[in-house]
């Protein structure tokens, strides 16, 4: 597609429920990144995928967070047993490859845990 | 580990005044540095980047930044701000094959 697409744009969920956030990168971009932006905070790195290599999961805050990517296309970020502190905007970005830092960001998913 | 520090959480300037947003980085070698802007309700947009070469980098919207290795700084400047520049600004550095962001500086513009 023309840009990075994220869905849903907004998600309200009850504490304890699982949520899935989706990211569609730009076609041909082999690297995909997830970041979290809490209210008034910077962007925290969560995870990144590069082609078929093992993902860099070093930023995932707990084992309730996981992500998958099918080949070089769609990625889903899953948060299990959501907590109120998970409320944030989750941003996805893609680039041509790891080492190419021309990131294109999606508009994000605003997650609210009530 | 690589990191960036933006010492100012909020900055307020009058429209037409000059602007400087501070950024300090922590990195052993020559860093790759960026400034991004995030306007209310909008996504992140790259203003400019420094990889090598001329230490004064020109970006979009009239912004520039200067890389100073001796001070580990990459400050963002604009000679005359416009009301539309009100936004959150993020300095960032590459570390471990990914971009690491600072906590941001929110710019407020007085009419």
Coordinates of N, CA and C in Angstrom, one line a residue:
Chain A
X1 N 0.8 -1.2 0.0 CA 0.0 0.0 0.0 C 0.9 1.2 0.0
X2 N 0.2 2.4 -0.1 CA 0.9 3.7 -0.1 C 1.6 4.0 1.2
X3 N 1.0 3.6 2.3 CA 1.6 4.0 3.6 C 1.4 2.8 4.5
X4 N 1.8 3.0 5.8 CA 1.7 2.0 6.8 C 0.3 2.1 7.4
X5 N -0.4 1.0 7.4 CA -1.8 1.1 7.8 C -1.9 0.3 9.1
X6 N -2.6 0.9 10.1 CA -2.8 0.3 11.4 C -4.3 0.2 11.7
X7 N -4.7 -0.9 12.3 CA -6.1 -1.1 12.7 C -6.2 -1.9 14.0
X8 N -7.2 -1.6 14.8 CA -8.1 -0.4 14.7 C -7.4 0.9 15.0
X9 N -8.0 2.0 14.7 CA -7.4 3.3 15.1 C -7.6 3.6 16.6
X10 N -8.7 3.1 17.1 CA -9.0 3.2 18.5 C -9.6 1.9 19.0
X11 N -9.2 1.5 20.3 CA -9.7 0.3 20.9 C -9.9 0.6 22.4
X12 N -11.1 0.3 22.8 CA -11.3 0.4 24.3 C -11.6 -1.1 24.7
X13 N -10.9 -1.5 25.8 CA -11.1 -2.8 26.2 C -11.1 -2.9 27.7
X14 N -11.7 -3.9 28.3 CA -11.8 -4.1 29.7 C -10.6 -4.7 30.2
X15 N -10.2 -4.3 31.4 CA -9.0 -4.9 32.1 C -9.1 -6.4 32.1
X16 N -8.1 -7.0 31.8 CA -8.1 -8.5 31.8 C -8.3 -9.2 30.4
X17 N -8.9 -8.4 29.5 CA -9.1 -8.9 28.2 C -7.9 -8.9 27.3
X18 N -7.9 -9.8 26.3 CA -6.8 -9.8 25.3 C -7.1 -8.9 24.1
X19 N -6.1 -8.2 23.6 CA -6.3 -7.4 22.4 C -5.3 -7.7 21.3
X20 N -5.7 -7.5 20.1 CA -4.8 -7.7 18.9 C -4.8 -6.4 18.1
X21 N -3.6 -5.9 17.8 CA -3.4 -4.8 17.0 C -2.7 -5.2 15.7
X22 N -3.1 -4.6 14.7 CA -2.6 -5.0 13.4 C -1.9 -3.9 12.7
X23 N -0.8 -4.3 11.9 CA 0.0 -3.3 11.2 C 0.2 -3.9 9.8
X24 N -0.1 -3.1 8.8 CA 0.2 -3.4 7.4 C 1.3 -2.5 6.9
X25 N 2.5 -3.1 6.7 CA 3.6 -2.2 6.3 C 3.5 -1.8 4.8
X26 N 4.4 -1.0 4.4 CA 4.5 -0.6 3.0 C 5.0 -1.8 2.2
X27 N 4.4 -2.1 1.1 CA 4.8 -3.3 0.3 C 6.3 -3.2 -0.1
X28 N 7.0 -4.2 0.1 CA 8.4 -4.3 -0.2 C 9.3 -3.9 1.0
X29 N 8.7 -3.4 2.1 CA 9.5 -3.1 3.3 C 9.7 -4.3 4.1
X30 N 11.0 -4.7 4.3 CA 11.2 -5.9 5.0 C 11.4 -5.8 6.5
X31 N 11.6 -4.6 6.9 CA 11.8 -4.3 8.4 C 10.5 -3.7 8.9
X32 N 10.1 -4.1 10.1 CA 8.8 -3.6 10.7 C 9.1 -3.5 12.2
X33 N 8.6 -2.3 12.7 CA 8.9 -2.0 14.1 C 7.6 -1.6 14.9
X34 N 7.5 -2.0 16.1 CA 6.4 -1.6 17.0 C 7.0 -0.7 18.1
X35 N 6.3 0.4 18.4 CA 6.7 1.3 19.5 C 5.4 1.6 20.3
X36 N 5.6 1.9 21.5 CA 4.5 2.3 22.4 C 4.7 3.8 22.9
X37 N 3.7 4.6 22.9 CA 3.8 5.9 23.3 C 2.7 6.2 24.3
X38 N 3.1 6.2 25.6 CA 2.2 6.5 26.7 C 2.0 8.0 26.7
X39 N 0.9 8.4 27.3 CA 0.5 9.9 27.4 C 1.7 10.7 27.9
X40 N 2.1 11.7 27.1 CA 3.2 12.6 27.6 C 4.5 12.0 27.6
X41 N 4.7 10.8 27.0 CA 6.0 10.1 27.0 C 6.5 10.0 25.6
X42 N 7.8 9.7 25.5 CA 8.4 9.4 24.2 C 8.0 8.1 23.7
X43 N 8.6 7.7 22.6 CA 8.3 6.4 22.0 C 9.2 5.3 22.6
X44 N 8.6 4.3 23.1 CA 9.4 3.1 23.7 C 9.4 2.0 22.6
X45 N 10.6 1.6 22.3 CA 10.7 0.5 21.3 C 10.2 -0.8 22.0
X46 N 9.4 -1.6 21.2 CA 8.9 -2.8 21.7 C 9.6 -4.0 21.0
X47 N 9.5 -4.1 19.6 CA 10.0 -5.2 18.9 C 10.2 -4.9 17.5
X48 N 11.2 -5.6 16.8 CA 11.2 -5.4 15.4 C 11.5 -6.7 14.6
X49 N 11.1 -6.7 13.4 CA 11.2 -7.8 12.5 C 12.0 -7.4 11.3
X50 N 12.9 -8.3 10.9 CA 13.6 -8.1 9.7 C 13.6 -9.4 8.9
X51 N 12.8 -9.4 7.8 CA 12.7 -10.5 6.9 C 12.4 -11.8 7.7
X52 N 13.2 -12.8 7.5 CA 12.9 -14.1 8.1 C 13.8 -14.3 9.4
X53 N 14.5 -13.2 9.7 CA 15.4 -13.4 10.9 C 14.6 -13.4 12.2
X54 N 15.2 -13.9 13.3 CA 14.5 -13.9 14.6 C 14.3 -12.4 15.0
X55 N 13.1 -12.1 15.4 CA 12.8 -10.8 15.8 C 13.6 -10.3 17.0
X56 N 13.8 -9.0 17.1 CA 14.4 -8.4 18.3 C 13.3 -8.0 19.2
X57 N 13.2 -8.8 20.3 CA 12.1 -8.6 21.3 C 12.5 -7.9 22.5
X58 N 13.6 -7.3 22.5 CA 14.3 -6.7 23.7 C 13.4 -5.7 24.4
X59 N 12.5 -5.0 23.7 CA 11.7 -4.0 24.3 C 10.4 -4.4 24.8
X60 N 10.0 -5.6 24.7 CA 8.7 -6.1 25.2 C 8.7 -6.0 26.7
X61 N 7.7 -5.3 27.3 CA 7.8 -5.0 28.7 C 7.4 -6.2 29.6
X62 N 6.7 -7.2 29.1 CA 6.4 -8.3 29.9 C 6.0 -9.5 29.0
X63 N 5.8 -10.6 29.6 CA 5.4 -11.8 28.8 C 3.9 -11.7 28.3
X64 N 3.2 -10.7 28.7 CA 1.9 -10.5 28.2 C 1.8 -10.0 26.8
X65 N 3.0 -9.5 26.4 CA 3.1 -8.9 25.1 C 3.8 -9.8 24.1
X66 N 3.2 -10.0 22.9 CA 3.9 -10.8 21.9 C 3.5 -10.2 20.6
X67 N 4.3 -10.6 19.6 CA 4.0 -10.1 18.2 C 4.4 -11.2 17.2
X68 N 3.7 -11.1 16.1 CA 4.0 -12.1 15.0 C 4.0 -11.3 13.7
X69 N 4.7 -11.8 12.8 CA 4.7 -11.3 11.4 C 4.7 -12.4 10.4
X70 N 3.9 -12.3 9.5 CA 3.8 -13.3 8.4 C 4.6 -12.9 7.3
X71 N 5.8 -13.6 7.1 CA 6.7 -13.3 6.0 C 7.1 -11.8 6.1
X72 N 6.9 -11.1 5.0 CA 7.3 -9.6 5.0 C 6.0 -8.8 4.9
X73 N 4.9 -9.3 5.5 CA 3.7 -8.5 5.4 C 3.2 -8.2 6.7
X74 N 1.9 -8.5 7.0 CA 1.2 -8.0 8.1 C 1.8 -8.5 9.4
X75 N 1.7 -7.6 10.4 CA 2.2 -8.0 11.8 C 1.0 -7.7 12.7
X76 N 0.9 -8.6 13.8 CA 0.0 -8.4 14.8 C 0.7 -8.3 16.2
X77 N 0.3 -7.3 17.0 CA 0.8 -7.2 18.3 C -0.3 -7.6 19.3
X78 N 0.0 -8.6 20.1 CA -1.1 -9.1 21.0 C -0.7 -8.8 22.5
X79 N -1.7 -8.2 23.2 CA -1.5 -8.0 24.6 C -2.5 -8.8 25.3
X80 N -2.0 -9.7 26.2 CA -2.9 -10.6 26.9 C -3.2 -10.0 28.3
X81 N -4.3 -10.3 28.8 CA -4.7 -9.9 30.2 C -4.4 -8.4 30.4
X82 N -4.9 -7.5 29.6 CA -4.6 -6.1 29.6 C -4.7 -5.5 30.9
X83 N -3.8 -4.6 31.2 CA -3.8 -3.8 32.4 C -4.0 -2.3 32.1
X84 N -4.4 -1.5 33.1 CA -4.6 -0.1 32.8 C -3.3 0.6 32.3
X85 N -2.1 0.1 32.8 CA -0.9 0.8 32.4 C -0.5 0.4 30.9
X86 N -1.3 -0.5 30.3 CA -1.1 -0.7 28.8 C -1.7 0.3 28.0
X87 N -2.5 1.2 28.6 CA -3.2 2.3 27.8 C -2.1 3.1 27.2
X88 N -2.2 3.3 25.9 CA -1.1 4.0 25.1 C -1.5 4.1 23.7
X89 N -0.7 4.8 22.9 CA -0.8 4.7 21.4 C 0.3 3.7 21.0
X90 N -0.1 2.8 20.2 CA 0.9 1.8 19.7 C 1.1 2.1 18.2
X91 N 2.4 2.4 17.9 CA 2.8 2.9 16.6 C 3.6 1.8 15.9
X92 N 3.3 1.6 14.7 CA 4.1 0.7 13.8 C 4.8 1.5 12.8
X93 N 6.0 1.1 12.4 CA 6.8 1.7 11.3 C 7.4 0.6 10.5
X94 N 7.6 0.9 9.2 CA 8.3 0.0 8.4 C 9.4 0.7 7.6
X95 N 10.4 0.0 7.2 CA 11.5 0.5 6.4 C 12.0 -0.5 5.4
X96 N 12.7 -0.1 4.4 CA 13.1 -1.0 3.3 C 13.9 -2.2 3.9
X97 N 14.7 -2.0 4.9 CA 15.4 -3.1 5.5 C 16.0 -2.6 6.8
X98 N 16.4 -3.5 7.7 CA 17.1 -3.1 8.9 C 18.4 -2.4 8.4
X99 N 18.8 -1.3 9.0 CA 20.0 -0.6 8.6 C 19.6 0.6 7.7
X100 N 18.4 0.5 7.2 CA 17.8 1.7 6.4 C 16.9 2.4 7.4
X101 N 17.2 3.6 7.7 CA 16.4 4.3 8.8 C 15.4 5.2 8.2
X102 N 15.0 5.0 7.0 CA 13.9 5.8 6.5 C 12.6 5.2 6.9
X103 N 12.3 5.4 8.2 CA 11.0 4.8 8.7 C 9.8 5.5 8.2
X104 N 8.8 4.8 7.9 CA 7.4 5.4 7.7 C 6.5 4.9 8.8
X105 N 6.0 5.8 9.5 CA 5.1 5.5 10.6 C 3.6 5.4 10.2
X106 N 2.9 4.5 10.8 CA 1.5 4.5 10.7 C 0.9 5.5 11.7
X107 N -0.4 5.7 11.6 CA -1.1 6.7 12.5 C -1.3 6.2 13.9
X108 N -1.1 4.9 14.1 CA -1.2 4.3 15.5 C -2.6 3.8 15.8
X109 N -2.5 3.0 16.9 CA -3.8 2.5 17.5 C -3.8 3.0 18.9
X110 N -4.8 3.7 19.3 CA -5.0 4.3 20.6 C -5.7 3.2 21.4
X111 N -5.0 2.6 22.4 CA -5.6 1.6 23.3 C -5.9 2.2 24.6
X112 N -7.2 2.0 25.0 CA -7.6 2.4 26.3 C -8.1 1.2 27.1
X113 N -7.5 1.0 28.3 CA -8.0 -0.2 29.1 C -8.7 0.4 30.3
X114 N -10.0 0.0 30.4 CA -10.9 0.5 31.5 C -11.2 -0.5 32.5
Chain B
X1 N 24.4 1.6 26.5 CA 23.4 1.6 25.5 C 23.1 3.0 25.0
X2 N 22.8 3.0 23.7 CA 22.6 4.3 23.1 C 21.3 5.0 23.7
X3 N 21.4 6.3 23.8 CA 20.2 7.0 24.3 C 20.3 8.4 23.9
X4 N 19.1 9.1 24.0 CA 19.1 10.5 23.8 C 18.4 11.2 25.0
X5 N 18.8 12.4 25.3 CA 18.2 13.2 26.3 C 17.7 14.5 25.8
X6 N 16.4 14.8 26.0 CA 15.9 16.1 25.7 C 15.6 16.8 27.0
X7 N 16.4 17.7 27.4 CA 16.3 18.2 28.8 C 15.0 19.1 29.0
X8 N 14.4 19.6 27.9 CA 13.3 20.5 28.1 C 12.0 19.7 27.8
X9 N 11.1 19.6 28.7 CA 9.8 18.9 28.5 C 8.9 19.8 27.7
X10 N 8.9 21.1 28.1 CA 8.0 22.1 27.4 C 8.9 23.3 27.1
X11 N 8.6 23.9 26.0 CA 9.2 25.2 25.5 C 8.1 26.1 25.0
X12 N 8.1 27.4 25.4 CA 7.2 28.3 24.9 C 7.9 29.5 24.3
X13 N 7.6 29.8 23.0 CA 8.2 30.9 22.3 C 7.1 31.7 21.6
X14 N 7.3 32.9 21.4 CA 6.4 33.8 20.7 C 6.5 33.6 19.2
X15 N 5.4 33.7 18.5 CA 5.4 33.6 17.0 C 6.4 34.6 16.5
X16 N 7.2 34.1 15.5 CA 8.2 35.0 14.9 C 9.6 35.0 15.6
X17 N 9.6 34.4 16.8 CA 10.9 34.4 17.6 C 11.7 33.2 17.1
X18 N 12.9 33.2 17.4 CA 13.8 32.0 17.1 C 13.6 30.9 18.1
X19 N 14.0 29.7 17.6 CA 13.8 28.5 18.5 C 15.0 27.6 18.5
X20 N 15.3 27.1 19.6 CA 16.4 26.1 19.7 C 15.9 25.0 20.7
X21 N 15.8 23.8 20.2 CA 15.4 22.6 21.1 C 16.7 21.8 21.3
X22 N 16.9 21.4 22.5 CA 18.2 20.7 22.9 C 18.1 19.2 22.8
X23 N 19.1 18.6 22.4 CA 19.2 17.1 22.4 C 20.6 16.7 22.6
X24 N 20.8 15.8 23.6 CA 22.1 15.2 23.8 C 22.0 13.7 23.6
X25 N 23.1 13.1 23.1 CA 23.0 11.7 22.8 C 24.2 11.0 23.5
X26 N 24.0 9.7 23.6 CA 25.0 8.9 24.2 C 25.3 7.8 23.2
X27 N 26.5 7.8 22.7 CA 26.9 6.8 21.6 C 28.4 6.8 21.5
X28 N 29.0 5.7 21.3 CA 30.5 5.6 21.2 C 31.1 6.1 19.9
X29 N 30.4 5.7 18.8 CA 31.0 6.0 17.5 C 30.2 7.2 16.9
X30 N 30.3 7.4 15.6 CA 29.6 8.5 15.0 C 28.1 8.1 14.9
X31 N 27.3 8.8 15.5 CA 25.9 8.4 15.6 C 25.1 8.8 14.3
X32 N 24.0 8.1 14.1 CA 23.0 8.5 13.2 C 21.9 9.2 14.0
X33 N 21.6 10.4 13.7 CA 20.7 11.2 14.5 C 19.5 11.8 13.7
X34 N 18.4 12.0 14.3 CA 17.2 12.4 13.7 C 16.4 13.4 14.6
X35 N 15.6 14.2 13.9 CA 14.6 14.9 14.6 C 13.3 14.6 13.9
X36 N 12.3 14.3 14.7 CA 10.9 14.0 14.2 C 10.0 15.0 14.8
X37 N 8.8 15.3 14.2 CA 7.8 16.1 14.7 C 6.5 15.3 14.7
X38 N 5.7 15.5 15.8 CA 4.4 14.9 15.9 C 3.4 16.0 16.2
X39 N 2.6 16.3 15.2 CA 1.5 17.3 15.4 C 0.3 16.7 16.1
X40 N -0.5 17.4 16.8 CA -1.7 16.9 17.4 C -2.5 16.0 16.5
X41 N -2.8 14.8 16.9 CA -3.6 13.9 16.1 C -3.0 13.4 14.9
X42 N -1.7 13.6 14.7 CA -1.0 13.2 13.4 C 0.1 12.3 13.7
X43 N 0.6 11.6 12.7 CA 1.7 10.7 12.9 C 3.0 11.4 13.0
X44 N 4.1 10.6 13.1 CA 5.4 11.2 13.2 C 5.9 11.5 11.8
X45 N 6.6 12.7 11.7 CA 7.1 13.1 10.4 C 8.6 13.4 10.6
X46 N 9.4 12.9 9.7 CA 10.9 13.2 9.8 C 11.2 14.6 9.4
X47 N 11.9 15.4 10.2 CA 12.3 16.7 9.9 C 13.6 16.7 9.2
X48 N 14.6 16.0 9.8 CA 15.9 16.0 9.2 C 16.7 14.8 9.9
X49 N 17.8 14.5 9.3 CA 18.7 13.4 9.8 C 20.1 13.8 9.5
X50 N 21.0 13.2 10.4 CA 22.4 13.3 10.2 C 23.0 11.9 10.2
X51 N 23.8 11.6 9.2 CA 24.5 10.3 9.1 C 26.0 10.6 9.1
X52 N 26.4 11.6 8.3 CA 27.8 11.9 8.2 C 27.9 13.2 7.4
X53 N 29.2 13.7 7.2 CA 29.4 14.9 6.4 C 29.2 16.2 7.1
X54 N 28.6 17.1 6.4 CA 28.4 18.5 6.9 C 27.6 18.4 8.2
X55 N 28.1 19.0 9.2 CA 27.5 18.9 10.6 C 26.3 19.8 10.7
X56 N 26.0 20.7 9.8 CA 24.8 21.5 9.8 C 23.9 20.9 8.8
X57 N 22.8 20.5 9.3 CA 21.8 19.7 8.4 C 20.6 20.6 8.2
X58 N 20.2 20.7 7.0 CA 18.9 21.4 6.7 C 17.8 20.4 6.6
X59 N 16.6 20.8 7.1 CA 15.5 19.9 7.0 C 14.3 20.6 6.4
X60 N 13.1 20.0 6.6 CA 11.9 20.5 6.0 C 11.3 21.6 6.9
X61 N 10.4 22.4 6.4 CA 9.7 23.4 7.2 C 10.7 24.5 7.8
X62 N 11.8 24.7 7.2 CA 12.7 25.7 7.6 C 13.6 25.3 8.9
X63 N 13.6 24.1 9.3 CA 14.4 23.6 10.4 C 15.8 23.2 10.0
X64 N 16.7 23.4 10.9 CA 18.0 22.9 10.8 C 18.6 22.4 12.1
X65 N 19.6 21.6 12.0 CA 20.2 21.0 13.3 C 21.7 21.0 13.1
X66 N 22.4 21.1 14.2 CA 23.9 21.1 14.1 C 24.4 20.0 15.0
X67 N 25.2 19.1 14.4 CA 25.9 18.0 15.1 C 27.2 18.6 15.7
X68 N 27.3 18.4 17.0 CA 28.5 18.9 17.7 C 29.0 17.7 18.5
X69 N 30.1 17.0 17.9 CA 30.6 15.8 18.6 C 31.2 16.2 20.0
X70 N 31.8 17.3 20.1 CA 32.5 17.7 21.4 C 31.5 17.8 22.5
X71 N 30.3 18.2 22.1 CA 29.2 18.4 23.1 C 28.2 17.3 23.1
X72 N 28.4 16.3 22.3 CA 27.4 15.2 22.1 C 26.0 15.7 22.0
X73 N 25.9 16.8 21.1 CA 24.6 17.4 21.0 C 24.2 17.5 19.5
X74 N 22.9 17.6 19.3 CA 22.3 17.7 18.0 C 21.0 18.6 18.2
X75 N 21.2 19.9 18.4 CA 20.1 20.8 18.7 C 19.4 21.2 17.4
X76 N 18.1 21.4 17.6 CA 17.3 21.8 16.4 C 17.0 23.2 16.5
X77 N 17.0 23.9 15.4 CA 16.8 25.4 15.4 C 15.9 25.8 14.3
X78 N 15.3 26.9 14.5 CA 14.5 27.6 13.4 C 14.5 29.1 13.7
X79 N 14.8 29.9 12.7 CA 15.0 31.3 12.9 C 13.8 32.1 13.3
X80 N 12.6 31.6 12.8 CA 11.4 32.3 13.1 C 10.2 31.3 13.1
X81 N 9.6 31.1 14.2 CA 8.6 30.0 14.3 C 7.2 30.6 13.9
X82 N 6.4 29.7 13.5 CA 5.0 30.0 13.0 C 4.1 29.2 13.9
X83 N 2.9 29.7 14.1 CA 1.9 29.1 15.0 C 1.8 27.6 14.6
X84 N 1.9 27.2 13.4 CA 1.7 25.8 13.0 C 2.9 24.9 13.4
X85 N 3.9 25.5 14.0 CA 5.0 24.7 14.5 C 4.7 24.1 15.9
X86 N 3.6 24.5 16.5 CA 3.3 24.0 17.8 C 3.1 22.5 17.6
X87 N 3.9 21.7 18.4 CA 3.8 20.2 18.2 C 4.8 19.6 19.2
X88 N 4.9 18.3 19.2 CA 5.9 17.6 20.0 C 7.1 17.2 19.1
X89 N 8.3 17.5 19.6 CA 9.5 17.2 18.8 C 10.3 16.2 19.5
X90 N 10.7 15.2 18.7 CA 11.5 14.1 19.2 C 12.9 14.0 18.6
X91 N 13.9 13.9 19.4 CA 15.2 13.7 18.9 C 15.4 12.1 19.0
X92 N 16.2 11.6 18.1 CA 16.4 10.1 18.1 C 17.8 9.8 17.6
X93 N 18.2 8.6 18.0 CA 19.5 8.1 17.6 C 19.4 6.6 17.2
X94 N 20.2 6.1 16.3 CA 20.1 4.7 16.0 C 21.0 3.9 17.0
X95 N 20.4 2.8 17.5 CA 21.1 2.0 18.4 C 20.6 0.5 18.2
X96 N 21.6 -0.4 18.0 CA 21.2 -1.8 17.8 C 20.2 -2.0 16.7
X97 N 20.5 -1.3 15.5 CA 19.7 -1.5 14.3 C 18.2 -1.0 14.4
X98 N 18.0 -0.1 15.4 CA 16.7 0.5 15.5 C 16.8 1.9 16.0
X99 N 15.8 2.7 15.8 CA 15.8 4.1 16.2 C 15.3 4.2 17.7
X100 N 16.1 4.9 18.5 CA 15.8 5.1 19.9 C 15.4 6.5 20.1
X101 N 14.2 6.8 20.6 CA 13.7 8.1 20.7 C 13.9 8.7 22.1
X102 N 14.0 10.1 22.1 CA 14.0 10.8 23.4 C 12.5 10.9 23.8
X103 N 12.4 11.5 25.0 CA 11.0 11.7 25.6 C 10.2 12.8 25.0
X104 N 10.9 13.6 24.2 CA 10.2 14.7 23.5 C 10.2 16.0 24.2
X105 N 10.0 17.1 23.4 CA 9.8 18.4 23.9 C 8.6 19.0 23.2
X106 N 7.7 19.4 24.1 CA 6.4 20.0 23.5 C 6.6 21.5 23.3
X107 N 6.4 22.0 22.1 CA 6.6 23.4 21.8 C 5.2 24.1 21.7
X108 N 5.2 25.2 22.5 CA 4.0 26.0 22.5 C 4.3 27.3 21.9
X109 N 3.4 27.9 21.1 CA 3.6 29.1 20.4 C 2.7 30.2 21.0
X110 N 3.2 31.3 21.4 CA 2.4 32.4 21.8 C 2.1 33.3 20.7
X111 N 0.8 33.8 20.5 CA 0.5 34.6 19.4 C 1.1 36.0 19.5

